[in-house]
One Martini backbone bead per residue (centre of mass of N, CA, C, O) as a GRO file, in nm:
protein
  257
    1MET     BB    1   0.096   0.037   0.023
    2GLN     BB    2   0.058   0.367  -0.033
    3ASN     BB    3   0.143   0.693   0.112
    4ASN     BB    4   0.094   0.937  -0.104
    5ILE     BB    5  -0.222   0.996  -0.023
    6PHE     BB    6  -0.109   1.129   0.233
    7SER     BB    7  -0.155   1.481   0.304
    8GLY     BB    8  -0.049   1.513   0.566
    9LEU     BB    9   0.197   1.574   0.797
   10PHE     BB   10   0.155   1.279   0.990
   11VAL     BB   11  -0.107   1.136   0.948
   12GLY     BB   12  -0.011   0.831   0.784
   13GLN     BB   13   0.297   0.836   0.705
   14ASN     BB   14   0.298   0.588   0.910
   15LEU     BB   15   0.221   0.280   0.756
   16VAL     BB   16   0.072  -0.022   0.888
   17THR     BB   17   0.013  -0.337   0.736
   18ILE     BB   18  -0.203  -0.605   0.840
   19LYS     BB   19  -0.360  -0.900   0.813
   20GLN     BB   20  -0.356  -1.003   1.129
   21VAL     BB   21  -0.539  -0.922   1.439
   22ASP     BB   22  -0.675  -0.874   1.734
   23SER     BB   23  -0.567  -0.562   1.790
   24THR     BB   24  -0.463  -0.250   1.704
   25ASN     BB   25  -0.428  -0.133   1.984
   26SER     BB   26  -0.248  -0.355   2.100
   27PHE     BB   27  -0.025  -0.335   1.889
   28LEU     BB   28   0.047  -0.035   1.947
   29LYS     BB   29   0.106  -0.066   2.250
   30ASN     BB   30   0.340  -0.263   2.211
   31LEU     BB   31   0.520  -0.072   2.056
   32LEU     BB   32   0.538   0.143   2.288
   33SER     BB   33   0.675  -0.064   2.501
   34ASN     BB   34   0.904  -0.036   2.345
   35SER     BB   35   1.208   0.133   2.301
   36LYS     BB   36   1.115   0.219   2.032
   37PRO     BB   37   1.015   0.480   1.871
   38VAL     BB   38   0.694   0.624   1.788
   39PRO     BB   39   0.550   0.804   1.563
   40GLU     BB   40   0.352   1.045   1.515
   41GLY     BB   41   0.076   0.914   1.321
   42THR     BB   42   0.063   0.630   1.341
   43VAL     BB   43  -0.068   0.354   1.139
   44ILE     BB   44  -0.279   0.072   1.204
   45MET     BB   45  -0.371  -0.174   0.961
   46ALA     BB   46  -0.633  -0.416   0.923
   47GLU     BB   47  -0.775  -0.675   0.747
   48GLU     BB   48  -0.785  -0.844   1.026
   49GLN     BB   49  -1.004  -0.841   1.321
   50TYR     BB   50  -1.071  -1.077   1.597
   51ALA     BB   51  -1.062  -0.858   1.876
   52GLY     BB   52  -1.234  -0.621   1.875
   53ARG     BB   53  -1.298  -0.311   2.049
   54GLY     BB   54  -1.523  -0.146   2.256
   55GLN     BB   55  -1.726  -0.017   2.443
   56GLN     BB   56  -1.782  -0.192   2.725
   57GLN     BB   57  -1.658  -0.469   2.605
   58ASN     BB   58  -1.717  -0.471   2.323
   59THR     BB   59  -1.746  -0.623   2.022
   60TRP     BB   60  -1.599  -0.634   1.684
   61HIS     BB   61  -1.740  -0.705   1.374
   62SER     BB   62  -1.533  -0.819   1.089
   63GLU     BB   63  -1.481  -0.845   0.764
   64PRO     BB   64  -1.242  -0.938   0.572
   65GLY     BB   65  -1.146  -0.662   0.364
   66LYS     BB   66  -1.419  -0.457   0.408
   67ASN     BB   67  -1.288  -0.272   0.631
   68LEU     BB   68  -1.214  -0.037   0.887
   69THR     BB   69  -0.918  -0.122   1.085
   70PHE     BB   70  -0.774   0.112   1.313
   71SER     BB   71  -0.475   0.283   1.443
   72LEU     BB   72  -0.372   0.582   1.621
   73LEU     BB   73  -0.103   0.809   1.701
   74LEU     BB   74  -0.088   1.032   1.977
   75LYS     BB   75   0.077   1.339   2.142
   76PRO     BB   76  -0.109   1.518   2.385
   77HIS     BB   77   0.066   1.713   2.591
   78PHE     BB   78  -0.139   1.974   2.585
   79LEU     BB   79  -0.333   1.788   2.745
   80SER     BB   80  -0.539   1.745   2.988
   81VAL     BB   81  -0.714   1.520   3.159
   82GLY     BB   82  -0.982   1.700   3.165
   83ASP     BB   83  -0.953   1.720   2.820
   84GLN     BB   84  -0.971   1.429   2.677
   85PHE     BB   85  -1.247   1.450   2.515
   86ASP     BB   86  -1.130   1.613   2.273
   87LEU     BB   87  -1.035   1.359   2.120
   88ASN     BB   88  -1.311   1.250   2.057
   89ARG     BB   89  -1.395   1.489   1.890
   90ALA     BB   90  -1.171   1.490   1.674
   91ALA     BB   91  -1.217   1.200   1.571
   92SER     BB   92  -1.518   1.218   1.503
   93LEU     BB   93  -1.489   1.457   1.304
   94GLY     BB   94  -1.298   1.322   1.105
   95VAL     BB   95  -1.495   1.102   1.017
   96TYR     BB   96  -1.730   1.279   0.937
   97ASP     BB   97  -1.583   1.458   0.717
   98ALA     BB   98  -1.516   1.211   0.532
   99LEU     BB   99  -1.828   1.102   0.497
  100HIS     BB  100  -2.025   1.339   0.423
  101PRO     BB  101  -1.980   1.369   0.107
  102ILE     BB  102  -2.115   1.063   0.063
  103LEU     BB  103  -2.378   1.070   0.286
  104GLY     BB  104  -2.462   1.315   0.447
  105ASP     BB  105  -2.711   1.434   0.688
  106GLN     BB  106  -2.756   1.143   0.829
  107LEU     BB  107  -2.502   1.199   0.958
  108LYS     BB  108  -2.373   1.107   1.289
  109ILE     BB  109  -2.292   1.167   1.630
  110LYS     BB  110  -2.278   0.940   1.887
  111TRP     BB  111  -2.267   0.951   2.197
  112PRO     BB  112  -1.942   0.983   2.208
  113ASN     BB  113  -1.819   0.788   1.923
  114ASP     BB  114  -2.037   0.728   1.718
  115ILE     BB  115  -2.142   0.624   1.389
  116TYR     BB  116  -2.425   0.751   1.213
  117TYR     BB  117  -2.708   0.635   1.004
  118GLY     BB  118  -2.943   0.744   1.129
  119ASP     BB  119  -3.023   0.443   1.324
  120ARG     BB  120  -2.733   0.346   1.227
  121LYS     BB  121  -2.430   0.170   1.257
  122LEU     BB  122  -2.099   0.232   1.126
  123GLY     BB  123  -1.933   0.307   1.400
  124GLY     BB  124  -1.627   0.329   1.604
  125MET     BB  125  -1.445   0.393   1.921
  126LEU     BB  126  -1.117   0.355   2.093
  127ILE     BB  127  -0.971   0.532   2.366
  128GLU     BB  128  -0.621   0.523   2.479
  129ASN     BB  129  -0.464   0.660   2.761
  130THR     BB  130  -0.164   0.815   2.863
  131ILE     BB  131  -0.041   0.925   3.178
  132GLN     BB  132   0.141   1.234   3.284
  133GLY     BB  133   0.034   1.337   3.545
  134THR     BB  134  -0.177   1.601   3.408
  135GLN     BB  135  -0.107   1.469   3.133
  136LEU     BB  136  -0.086   1.365   2.818
  137LYS     BB  137   0.099   1.134   2.628
  138ASP     BB  138  -0.077   0.896   2.499
  139SER     BB  139  -0.282   0.811   2.200
  140VAL     BB  140  -0.508   0.547   2.122
  141ILE     BB  141  -0.695   0.524   1.813
  142GLY     BB  142  -0.972   0.326   1.759
  143ILE     BB  143  -1.115   0.225   1.436
  144GLY     BB  144  -1.449   0.125   1.322
  145LEU     BB  145  -1.572   0.058   0.981
  146ASN     BB  146  -1.842   0.015   0.771
  147ILE     BB  147  -1.814  -0.043   0.425
  148ASN     BB  148  -1.830  -0.347   0.241
  149GLN     BB  149  -2.036  -0.472   0.420
  150GLU     BB  150  -2.356  -0.666   0.405
  151ASN     BB  151  -2.326  -0.873   0.648
  152PHE     BB  152  -2.469  -0.938   0.973
  153PRO     BB  153  -2.500  -1.026   1.268
  154SER     BB  154  -2.778  -1.062   1.467
  155GLY     BB  155  -2.652  -0.877   1.703
  156ALA     BB  156  -2.628  -0.642   1.457
  157SER     BB  157  -2.916  -0.493   1.382
  158ASN     BB  158  -2.799  -0.170   1.356
  159ALA     BB  159  -2.623  -0.219   1.121
  160THR     BB  160  -2.410  -0.053   0.878
  161SER     BB  161  -2.305   0.057   0.544
  162VAL     BB  162  -2.183   0.203   0.272
  163LYS     BB  163  -2.285  -0.018   0.078
  164GLN     BB  164  -2.583  -0.017   0.170
  165ILE     BB  165  -2.630   0.285   0.101
  166LEU     BB  166  -2.481   0.303  -0.207
  167GLN     BB  167  -2.439   0.026  -0.369
  168LYS     BB  168  -2.113   0.037  -0.322
  169ASP     BB  169  -1.791   0.040  -0.340
  170TYR     BB  170  -1.510   0.142  -0.133
  171ASP     BB  171  -1.211   0.294  -0.088
  172LEU     BB  172  -1.016   0.237   0.181
  173THR     BB  173  -0.758   0.414   0.144
  174LEU     BB  174  -0.896   0.677   0.075
  175LEU     BB  175  -1.060   0.699   0.337
  176LEU     BB  176  -0.825   0.689   0.533
  177SER     BB  177  -0.687   0.950   0.431
  178GLU     BB  178  -0.925   1.137   0.505
  179ILE     BB  179  -0.939   1.080   0.804
  180CYS     BB  180  -0.651   1.164   0.874
  181LYS     BB  181  -0.672   1.454   0.775
  182TYR     BB  182  -0.912   1.545   0.968
  183ILE     BB  183  -0.793   1.472   1.238
  184GLU     BB  184  -0.553   1.662   1.212
  185VAL     BB  185  -0.708   1.924   1.196
  186TYR     BB  186  -0.843   1.903   1.484
  187TYR     BB  187  -0.586   1.858   1.645
  188LEU     BB  188  -0.451   2.132   1.563
  189LYS     BB  189  -0.671   2.304   1.691
  190LEU     BB  190  -0.619   2.218   1.977
  191LYS     BB  191  -0.316   2.301   1.979
  192ALA     BB  192  -0.409   2.614   1.906
  193GLY     BB  193  -0.676   2.664   2.106
  194GLN     BB  194  -0.953   2.566   1.938
  195ILE     BB  195  -1.173   2.438   2.137
  196ASP     BB  196  -1.452   2.566   2.081
  197PHE     BB  197  -1.472   2.479   1.789
  198VAL     BB  198  -1.470   2.174   1.841
  199ARG     BB  199  -1.710   2.162   2.039
  200ASN     BB  200  -1.924   2.288   1.847
  201ALA     BB  201  -1.896   2.089   1.613
  202TYR     BB  202  -1.976   1.838   1.770
  203LEU     BB  203  -2.256   1.928   1.868
  204SER     BB  204  -2.384   1.987   1.576
  205ARG     BB  205  -2.347   1.650   1.504
  206LEU     BB  206  -2.554   1.532   1.691
  207TYR     BB  207  -2.739   1.289   1.792
  208TRP     BB  208  -3.052   1.416   1.892
  209LEU     BB  209  -3.040   1.708   1.874
  210ASN     BB  210  -3.316   1.872   1.996
  211GLU     BB  211  -3.468   1.596   2.061
  212VAL     BB  212  -3.737   1.411   2.152
  213LYS     BB  213  -3.657   1.130   2.362
  214ASN     BB  214  -3.564   0.806   2.458
  215PHE     BB  215  -3.449   0.702   2.782
  216GLU     BB  216  -3.207   0.521   2.997
  217SER     BB  217  -3.166   0.496   3.338
  218ASN     BB  218  -3.134   0.416   3.668
  219ASP     BB  219  -3.443   0.552   3.694
  220GLY     BB  220  -3.527   0.497   3.398
  221VAL     BB  221  -3.763   0.597   3.181
  222PHE     BB  222  -3.727   0.886   2.954
  223ASN     BB  223  -3.779   1.210   2.851
  224GLY     BB  224  -3.557   1.389   2.617
  225THR     BB  225  -3.287   1.637   2.549
  226VAL     BB  226  -3.024   1.708   2.369
  227LYS     BB  227  -2.791   1.987   2.463
  228ASN     BB  228  -2.500   1.878   2.576
  229VAL     BB  229  -2.135   1.891   2.624
  230LEU     BB  230  -1.908   1.873   2.839
  231PRO     BB  231  -1.577   1.909   2.869
  232ASN     BB  232  -1.568   1.606   3.016
  233GLY     BB  233  -1.826   1.449   2.843
  234LEU     BB  234  -2.086   1.504   2.952
  235LEU     BB  235  -2.425   1.452   2.917
  236VAL     BB  236  -2.692   1.677   2.834
  237ILE     BB  237  -3.028   1.644   2.963
  238GLU     BB  238  -3.356   1.747   2.906
  239ASP     BB  239  -3.632   1.729   3.066
  240THR     BB  240  -3.979   1.781   3.093
  241ASN     BB  241  -3.902   1.976   3.360
  242GLY     BB  242  -3.615   2.126   3.284
  243ARG     BB  243  -3.393   1.942   3.361
  244GLN     BB  244  -3.039   1.906   3.403
  245LEU     BB  245  -2.882   1.618   3.294
  246GLU     BB  246  -2.604   1.407   3.386
  247PHE     BB  247  -2.390   1.183   3.184
  248ASN     BB  248  -2.235   0.893   3.164
  249LEU     BB  249  -2.170   0.628   2.974
  250LYS     BB  250  -2.305   0.398   3.186
  251GLU     BB  251  -2.593   0.583   3.246
  252LEU     BB  252  -2.695   0.544   2.932
  253LYS     BB  253  -2.976   0.499   2.704
  254PHE     BB  254  -3.077   0.464   2.378
  255LEU     BB  255  -3.416   0.471   2.259
  256ASN     BB  256  -3.574   0.379   1.953
  257LYS     BB  257  -3.885   0.318   2.090
   0.00000   0.00000   0.00000
């Protein structure tokens, strides 16, 4: 695979493609644990990932050679631990901006970092940070996207793919290069202090933003409206009584019915 279609300054310039791996995040973290330095922007792309992981210990099923399963390394020393959710924002926005020209306005980011088309899931990511003191040291961003897969296991009933939506195959390497380019754009905005720009852009692309929907929390099922995401990543939902409720990842379910 040629690197010359990667137009960014550093993300994707060091591209490692492997046939089969348990998890690209684990592979990249193992590289980092060796004494040899790994350049920022390194991308590990797998043709087949047989133990991909998602949020909350979910597994990620992917047909070999049909989808994008990759991890990239960033070194966000400029971000404090309290601002680490901004990496979720930058990565989610990078994927969104790469896909939006081909998929259009039904594309959304489902908090915290899933990629949705309508009410179906196109992909998601798992970000694993190494902390040094009060700052972030390394960030391994694992991304899985359904691109050319047409059939999904019965347990993945809300999954969709670019192929299902467009009825045609899409070039994986070209799409990977676009994603890397846009993630780099948002990452460099964070580095330049344009944090509000990134936070506002993320909020504006959120699934169910300003729509009255059904949710389930530890207190039961309720109607509410997605209103905001706090700097630390907590989701703010306004209930029907006008109360602003804050939720962490494991405290809330989106109910499609």
